[in-house]
Amino acid sequence: MIIYPGTFDPITYGHLDLIERACHIFSTVVVAVAENPGKAPLFTLQERIEMAREATSSFAQVRVESFSGLLVEFVQAKKCRVILRGVRAISDFEYEFQMALSNRKLAPNIETIFMMPKENYSFFSSRIIKEIASLGGELSEFVPPLVERKLKEKLSQL
Ligand code: COA
């Protein structure tokens, strides 16, 4: 089992690419949606979970759950020892390095594994997708149709 944590605000094709790669290696992939109030997400926790569930419904090995508080506590509670993170570019490295080493300090028995999403997905993030959506840009290359719909719906309510 491996745990793939993130804010998933919203889940994108980049995240899904990583999830698919993890499914080829691990028997169970738990997508752990962080409450993460510090990031002031656009979507509620429930909305982010629902989008992640629908977007991963074709992967039998994937479970979507949520957590608040420390990631390592969630990982330990699941009796898991491995965290998955994606690195898209060198610019991700410093943040990921800090996070992996902090998590190791908190829980030395938990390892973080890094995978690279497909190069087509290496330049965008949820923030950029939200910006494109808010300016009425084309989203079909970045997110599944259901997420595109939810983004448009959400932004029209703001
Ligand atoms: N393809 C495309 N984009 C990707 C991606 C991929 N494969 N992987 C990540 N991203 C993007 C995300 O969309 C996100 O974009 P945004 O910042 O514009 O919203 C960004 O990269 C990184 O976000 P994400 O992967 O969702 O991680 P995060 O940094 O928001 O979440 C947590 C980090 C939730 C895992 C971390 O804060 C955490 O563990 N929190 C719990 C508290 C805790 O334990 N703290 C101590 C940890 S050191």
PDB file of C-alpha atoms and ligand atoms in Angstrom:
ATOM      1  CA  MET A   1       0.000   0.000   0.000  1.00  0.00           C
ATOM      2  CA  ILE A   2       1.134   3.537  -0.714  1.00  0.00           C
ATOM      3  CA  ILE A   3      -0.425   6.824   0.375  1.00  0.00           C
ATOM      4  CA  TYR A   4      -0.554   9.719  -2.074  1.00  0.00           C
ATOM      5  CA  PRO A   5      -1.348  12.908  -0.135  1.00  0.00           C
ATOM      6  CA  GLY A   6      -2.221  16.317  -1.495  1.00  0.00           C
ATOM      7  CA  THR A   7      -4.743  19.101  -1.412  1.00  0.00           C
ATOM      8  CA  PHE A   8      -6.228  18.058  -4.763  1.00  0.00           C
ATOM      9  CA  ASP A   9      -7.929  21.416  -5.263  1.00  0.00           C
ATOM     10  CA  PRO A  10      -8.898  20.061  -7.772  1.00  0.00           C
ATOM     11  CA  ILE A  11      -7.464  16.719  -8.940  1.00  0.00           C
ATOM     12  CA  THR A  12      -5.791  17.085 -12.359  1.00  0.00           C
ATOM     13  CA  TYR A  13      -4.531  14.834 -15.164  1.00  0.00           C
ATOM     14  CA  GLY A  14      -1.064  15.281 -13.611  1.00  0.00           C
ATOM     15  CA  HIS A  15      -2.227  13.699 -10.345  1.00  0.00           C
ATOM     16  CA  LEU A  16      -4.099  10.976 -12.254  1.00  0.00           C
ATOM     17  CA  ASP A  17      -0.992  10.142 -14.273  1.00  0.00           C
ATOM     18  CA  LEU A  18       0.926   9.582 -11.044  1.00  0.00           C
ATOM     19  CA  ILE A  19      -1.903   7.513  -9.543  1.00  0.00           C
ATOM     20  CA  GLU A  20      -1.947   5.278 -12.627  1.00  0.00           C
ATOM     21  CA  ARG A  21       1.831   4.781 -12.431  1.00  0.00           C
ATOM     22  CA  ALA A  22       1.557   3.896  -8.730  1.00  0.00           C
ATOM     23  CA  CYS A  23      -1.181   1.346  -9.512  1.00  0.00           C
ATOM     24  CA  HIS A  24       1.336  -0.549 -11.683  1.00  0.00           C
ATOM     25  CA  ILE A  25       3.597  -1.005  -8.681  1.00  0.00           C
ATOM     26  CA  PHE A  26       1.459  -1.034  -5.512  1.00  0.00           C
ATOM     27  CA  SER A  27      -1.547  -3.210  -4.733  1.00  0.00           C
ATOM     28  CA  THR A  28      -3.440  -0.351  -3.048  1.00  0.00           C
ATOM     29  CA  VAL A  29      -3.094   3.373  -3.616  1.00  0.00           C
ATOM     30  CA  VAL A  30      -4.771   5.593  -1.032  1.00  0.00           C
ATOM     31  CA  VAL A  31      -5.366   9.102  -2.329  1.00  0.00           C
ATOM     32  CA  ALA A  32      -5.321  11.138   0.881  1.00  0.00           C
ATOM     33  CA  VAL A  33      -7.071  14.468   0.483  1.00  0.00           C
ATOM     34  CA  ALA A  34      -5.718  16.934   3.036  1.00  0.00           C
ATOM     35  CA  GLU A  35      -8.144  19.307   4.661  1.00  0.00           C
ATOM     36  CA  ASN A  36      -5.339  21.904   4.448  1.00  0.00           C
ATOM     37  CA  PRO A  37      -7.231  25.031   5.594  1.00  0.00           C
ATOM     38  CA  GLY A  38      -3.928  26.959   5.426  1.00  0.00           C
ATOM     39  CA  LYS A  39      -4.096  26.799   1.622  1.00  0.00           C
ATOM     40  CA  ALA A  40      -7.659  28.234   1.610  1.00  0.00           C
ATOM     41  CA  PRO A  41      -8.867  25.724  -0.989  1.00  0.00           C
ATOM     42  CA  LEU A  42     -11.432  26.772  -3.613  1.00  0.00           C
ATOM     43  CA  PHE A  43     -13.371  23.517  -3.172  1.00  0.00           C
ATOM     44  CA  THR A  44     -14.627  22.134   0.136  1.00  0.00           C
ATOM     45  CA  LEU A  45     -13.024  18.956   1.444  1.00  0.00           C
ATOM     46  CA  GLN A  46     -16.149  16.988   0.474  1.00  0.00           C
ATOM     47  CA  GLU A  47     -16.111  18.376  -3.074  1.00  0.00           C
ATOM     48  CA  ARG A  48     -12.412  17.542  -3.472  1.00  0.00           C
ATOM     49  CA  ILE A  49     -13.023  13.990  -2.236  1.00  0.00           C
ATOM     50  CA  GLU A  50     -15.987  13.497  -4.580  1.00  0.00           C
ATOM     51  CA  MET A  51     -14.050  14.752  -7.618  1.00  0.00           C
ATOM     52  CA  ALA A  52     -11.079  12.522  -6.724  1.00  0.00           C
ATOM     53  CA  ARG A  53     -13.423   9.510  -6.268  1.00  0.00           C
ATOM     54  CA  GLU A  54     -15.112  10.015  -9.610  1.00  0.00           C
ATOM     55  CA  ALA A  55     -11.870  10.709 -11.445  1.00  0.00           C
ATOM     56  CA  THR A  56     -10.288   7.501 -10.073  1.00  0.00           C
ATOM     57  CA  SER A  57     -13.361   5.272 -10.317  1.00  0.00           C
ATOM     58  CA  SER A  58     -11.817   3.209 -13.126  1.00  0.00           C
ATOM     59  CA  PHE A  59      -8.868   2.167 -10.920  1.00  0.00           C
ATOM     60  CA  ALA A  60      -9.952  -0.755  -8.743  1.00  0.00           C
ATOM     61  CA  GLN A  61      -6.898  -0.416  -6.474  1.00  0.00           C
ATOM     62  CA  VAL A  62      -7.521   3.219  -5.542  1.00  0.00           C
ATOM     63  CA  ARG A  63      -9.255   4.413  -2.379  1.00  0.00           C
ATOM     64  CA  VAL A  64      -9.906   8.080  -1.684  1.00  0.00           C
ATOM     65  CA  GLU A  65      -9.840   9.181   1.948  1.00  0.00           C
ATOM     66  CA  SER A  66      -9.316  12.439   3.778  1.00  0.00           C
ATOM     67  CA  PHE A  67      -7.173  13.546   6.661  1.00  0.00           C
ATOM     68  CA  SER A  68      -6.498  16.537   8.842  1.00  0.00           C
ATOM     69  CA  GLY A  69      -3.546  17.004  11.161  1.00  0.00           C
ATOM     70  CA  LEU A  70      -0.175  15.413  10.558  1.00  0.00           C
ATOM     71  CA  LEU A  71       0.288  13.299   7.458  1.00  0.00           C
ATOM     72  CA  VAL A  72       2.583  10.829   9.249  1.00  0.00           C
ATOM     73  CA  GLU A  73      -0.112  10.176  11.872  1.00  0.00           C
ATOM     74  CA  PHE A  74      -2.591   9.344   9.113  1.00  0.00           C
ATOM     75  CA  VAL A  75      -0.022   7.064   7.428  1.00  0.00           C
ATOM     76  CA  GLN A  76       0.702   5.294  10.726  1.00  0.00           C
ATOM     77  CA  ALA A  77      -3.009   4.889  11.491  1.00  0.00           C
ATOM     78  CA  LYS A  78      -3.373   3.134   8.112  1.00  0.00           C
ATOM     79  CA  LYS A  79      -0.475   0.836   9.079  1.00  0.00           C
ATOM     80  CA  CYS A  80       1.319   2.018   5.961  1.00  0.00           C
ATOM     81  CA  ARG A  81       5.006   2.924   5.573  1.00  0.00           C
ATOM     82  CA  VAL A  82       5.238   4.660   2.217  1.00  0.00           C
ATOM     83  CA  ILE A  83       4.232   8.122   1.016  1.00  0.00           C
ATOM     84  CA  LEU A  84       4.118   8.998  -2.680  1.00  0.00           C
ATOM     85  CA  ARG A  85       4.877  12.481  -3.959  1.00  0.00           C
ATOM     86  CA  GLY A  86       5.245  13.782  -7.466  1.00  0.00           C
ATOM     87  CA  VAL A  87       8.113  15.942  -8.668  1.00  0.00           C
ATOM     88  CA  ARG A  88       7.352  17.864 -11.793  1.00  0.00           C
ATOM     89  CA  ALA A  89      10.445  20.029 -12.077  1.00  0.00           C
ATOM     90  CA  ILE A  90      13.561  21.029 -10.186  1.00  0.00           C
ATOM     91  CA  SER A  91      11.536  23.848  -8.622  1.00  0.00           C
ATOM     92  CA  ASP A  92       9.504  21.240  -6.685  1.00  0.00           C
ATOM     93  CA  PHE A  93      12.632  19.728  -5.210  1.00  0.00           C
ATOM     94  CA  GLU A  94      13.358  22.063  -2.314  1.00  0.00           C
ATOM     95  CA  TYR A  95       9.827  21.952  -0.938  1.00  0.00           C
ATOM     96  CA  GLU A  96       9.567  18.196  -1.373  1.00  0.00           C
ATOM     97  CA  PHE A  97      12.999  17.680   0.207  1.00  0.00           C
ATOM     98  CA  GLN A  98      11.967  19.718   3.278  1.00  0.00           C
ATOM     99  CA  MET A  99       8.681  17.893   3.583  1.00  0.00           C
ATOM    100  CA  ALA A 100      10.174  14.407   3.173  1.00  0.00           C
ATOM    101  CA  LEU A 101      12.921  15.079   5.730  1.00  0.00           C
ATOM    102  CA  SER A 102      10.483  16.662   8.209  1.00  0.00           C
ATOM    103  CA  ASN A 103       8.228  13.644   7.874  1.00  0.00           C
ATOM    104  CA  ARG A 104      11.234  11.365   8.373  1.00  0.00           C
ATOM    105  CA  LYS A 105      12.172  13.252  11.527  1.00  0.00           C
ATOM    106  CA  LEU A 106       8.611  12.846  12.832  1.00  0.00           C
ATOM    107  CA  ALA A 107       8.343   9.196  11.810  1.00  0.00           C
ATOM    108  CA  PRO A 108      11.677   7.556  10.895  1.00  0.00           C
ATOM    109  CA  ASN A 109      10.006   4.323   9.775  1.00  0.00           C
ATOM    110  CA  ILE A 110       8.042   6.042   6.980  1.00  0.00           C
ATOM    111  CA  GLU A 111       9.672   6.533   3.565  1.00  0.00           C
ATOM    112  CA  THR A 112       8.722   9.008   0.849  1.00  0.00           C
ATOM    113  CA  ILE A 113       8.941   7.831  -2.735  1.00  0.00           C
ATOM    114  CA  PHE A 114       9.018  10.289  -5.643  1.00  0.00           C
ATOM    115  CA  MET A 115       7.694   9.725  -9.127  1.00  0.00           C
ATOM    116  CA  MET A 116       7.633  11.981 -12.163  1.00  0.00           C
ATOM    117  CA  PRO A 117       4.405  12.604 -14.009  1.00  0.00           C
ATOM    118  CA  LYS A 118       4.405  12.503 -17.809  1.00  0.00           C
ATOM    119  CA  GLU A 119       6.280  15.497 -19.230  1.00  0.00           C
ATOM    120  CA  ASN A 120       3.059  16.976 -20.682  1.00  0.00           C
ATOM    121  CA  TYR A 121       1.912  17.456 -17.103  1.00  0.00           C
ATOM    122  CA  SER A 122       5.116  18.840 -15.666  1.00  0.00           C
ATOM    123  CA  PHE A 123       4.340  22.524 -16.034  1.00  0.00           C
ATOM    124  CA  PHE A 124       0.937  22.998 -14.507  1.00  0.00           C
ATOM    125  CA  SER A 125      -0.535  23.049 -11.028  1.00  0.00           C
ATOM    126  CA  SER A 126      -3.993  23.339  -9.502  1.00  0.00           C
ATOM    127  CA  ARG A 127      -3.393  27.068  -9.010  1.00  0.00           C
ATOM    128  CA  ILE A 128      -2.650  27.615 -12.708  1.00  0.00           C
ATOM    129  CA  ILE A 129      -5.677  25.577 -13.715  1.00  0.00           C
ATOM    130  CA  LYS A 130      -7.906  27.683 -11.435  1.00  0.00           C
ATOM    131  CA  GLU A 131      -6.475  30.816 -13.004  1.00  0.00           C
ATOM    132  CA  ILE A 132      -7.111  29.561 -16.554  1.00  0.00           C
ATOM    133  CA  ALA A 133     -10.645  28.562 -15.512  1.00  0.00           C
ATOM    134  CA  SER A 134     -11.364  31.950 -13.977  1.00  0.00           C
ATOM    135  CA  LEU A 135     -10.299  33.624 -17.236  1.00  0.00           C
ATOM    136  CA  GLY A 136     -12.496  31.351 -19.343  1.00  0.00           C
ATOM    137  CA  GLY A 137      -9.630  29.346 -20.909  1.00  0.00           C
ATOM    138  CA  GLU A 138      -9.729  25.836 -22.343  1.00  0.00           C
ATOM    139  CA  LEU A 139      -9.295  23.174 -19.628  1.00  0.00           C
ATOM    140  CA  SER A 140      -9.786  19.865 -21.402  1.00  0.00           C
ATOM    141  CA  GLU A 141      -6.047  19.081 -21.537  1.00  0.00           C
ATOM    142  CA  PHE A 142      -5.599  19.646 -17.814  1.00  0.00           C
ATOM    143  CA  VAL A 143      -8.552  18.092 -15.989  1.00  0.00           C
ATOM    144  CA  PRO A 144     -11.220  15.420 -16.582  1.00  0.00           C
ATOM    145  CA  PRO A 145     -14.606  16.676 -17.911  1.00  0.00           C
ATOM    146  CA  LEU A 146     -16.272  16.306 -14.501  1.00  0.00           C
ATOM    147  CA  VAL A 147     -13.657  18.544 -12.844  1.00  0.00           C
ATOM    148  CA  GLU A 148     -13.964  21.066 -15.662  1.00  0.00           C
ATOM    149  CA  ARG A 149     -17.718  21.189 -15.055  1.00  0.00           C
ATOM    150  CA  LYS A 150     -17.282  21.625 -11.293  1.00  0.00           C
ATOM    151  CA  LEU A 151     -14.693  24.376 -11.804  1.00  0.00           C
ATOM    152  CA  LYS A 152     -17.003  26.332 -14.080  1.00  0.00           C
ATOM    153  CA  GLU A 153     -19.913  25.825 -11.682  1.00  0.00           C
ATOM    154  CA  LYS A 154     -17.853  26.917  -8.672  1.00  0.00           C
ATOM    155  CA  LEU A 155     -16.389  29.975 -10.352  1.00  0.00           C
ATOM    156  CA  SER A 156     -19.802  31.114 -11.573  1.00  0.00           C
ATOM    157  CA  GLN A 157     -20.989  31.147  -7.940  1.00  0.00           C
ATOM    158  CA  LEU A 158     -18.172  33.436  -6.766  1.00  0.00           C
TER     159      LEU A 158
HETATM  160  N1  COA B   1       0.702  17.008 -11.759  1.00  0.00           N
HETATM  161  C1  COA B   1       0.289  18.284 -11.780  1.00  0.00           C
HETATM  162  N2  COA B   1       0.276  19.056 -10.688  1.00  0.00           N
HETATM  163  C2  COA B   1       0.688  18.524  -9.534  1.00  0.00           C
HETATM  164  C3  COA B   1       1.130  17.190  -9.440  1.00  0.00           C
HETATM  165  C4  COA B   1       1.122  16.430 -10.615  1.00  0.00           C
HETATM  166  N3  COA B   1       1.496  15.149 -10.626  1.00  0.00           N
HETATM  167  N4  COA B   1       1.474  16.940  -8.170  1.00  0.00           N
HETATM  168  C5  COA B   1       1.273  18.077  -7.481  1.00  0.00           C
HETATM  169  N5  COA B   1       0.794  19.036  -8.305  1.00  0.00           N
HETATM  170  C6  COA B   1       0.501  20.418  -7.955  1.00  0.00           C
HETATM  171  C7  COA B   1      -0.758  20.549  -7.188  1.00  0.00           C
HETATM  172  O1  COA B   1      -1.851  20.741  -8.056  1.00  0.00           O
HETATM  173  C8  COA B   1      -0.467  21.755  -6.314  1.00  0.00           C
HETATM  174  O2  COA B   1      -0.707  22.940  -7.014  1.00  0.00           O
HETATM  175  P1  COA B   1      -1.074  24.312  -6.271  1.00  0.00           P
HETATM  176  O3  COA B   1      -0.012  24.544  -5.234  1.00  0.00           O
HETATM  177  O4  COA B   1      -1.070  25.269  -7.395  1.00  0.00           O
HETATM  178  O5  COA B   1      -2.420  24.083  -5.652  1.00  0.00           O
HETATM  179  C9  COA B   1       1.023  21.648  -6.069  1.00  0.00           C
HETATM  180  O6  COA B   1       1.524  20.870  -7.105  1.00  0.00           O
HETATM  181  C10 COA B   1       1.382  20.935  -4.811  1.00  0.00           C
HETATM  182  O7  COA B   1       0.238  20.510  -4.216  1.00  0.00           O
HETATM  183  P2  COA B   1      -0.191  19.076  -3.685  1.00  0.00           P
HETATM  184  O8  COA B   1       0.492  17.958  -4.372  1.00  0.00           O
HETATM  185  O9  COA B   1      -1.660  19.065  -3.601  1.00  0.00           O
HETATM  186  O10 COA B   1       0.445  19.108  -2.346  1.00  0.00           O
HETATM  187  P3  COA B   1       0.277  20.204  -1.331  1.00  0.00           P
HETATM  188  O11 COA B   1       1.621  20.798  -1.294  1.00  0.00           O
HETATM  189  O12 COA B   1      -0.858  21.093  -1.496  1.00  0.00           O
HETATM  190  O13 COA B   1      -0.063  19.277  -0.112  1.00  0.00           O
HETATM  191  C11 COA B   1       0.376  18.101   1.873  1.00  0.00           C
HETATM  192  C12 COA B   1       0.889  18.980   0.761  1.00  0.00           C
HETATM  193  C13 COA B   1      -1.100  18.181   2.095  1.00  0.00           C
HETATM  194  C14 COA B   1       0.740  16.662   1.524  1.00  0.00           C
HETATM  195  C15 COA B   1       1.163  18.579   3.106  1.00  0.00           C
HETATM  196  O14 COA B   1       0.889  19.951   3.304  1.00  0.00           O
HETATM  197  C16 COA B   1       0.814  17.817   4.345  1.00  0.00           C
HETATM  198  O15 COA B   1       1.296  16.724   4.533  1.00  0.00           O
HETATM  199  N6  COA B   1      -0.025  18.396   5.216  1.00  0.00           N
HETATM  200  C17 COA B   1      -0.431  17.795   6.453  1.00  0.00           C
HETATM  201  C18 COA B   1       0.220  18.467   7.646  1.00  0.00           C
HETATM  202  C19 COA B   1       1.570  17.901   7.876  1.00  0.00           C
HETATM  203  O16 COA B   1       1.785  16.734   8.113  1.00  0.00           O
HETATM  204  N7  COA B   1       2.552  18.810   7.822  1.00  0.00           N
HETATM  205  C20 COA B   1       3.908  18.456   7.972  1.00  0.00           C
HETATM  206  C21 COA B   1       4.446  17.945   6.645  1.00  0.00           C
HETATM  207  S1  COA B   1       6.119  18.351   6.494  1.00  0.00           S
END
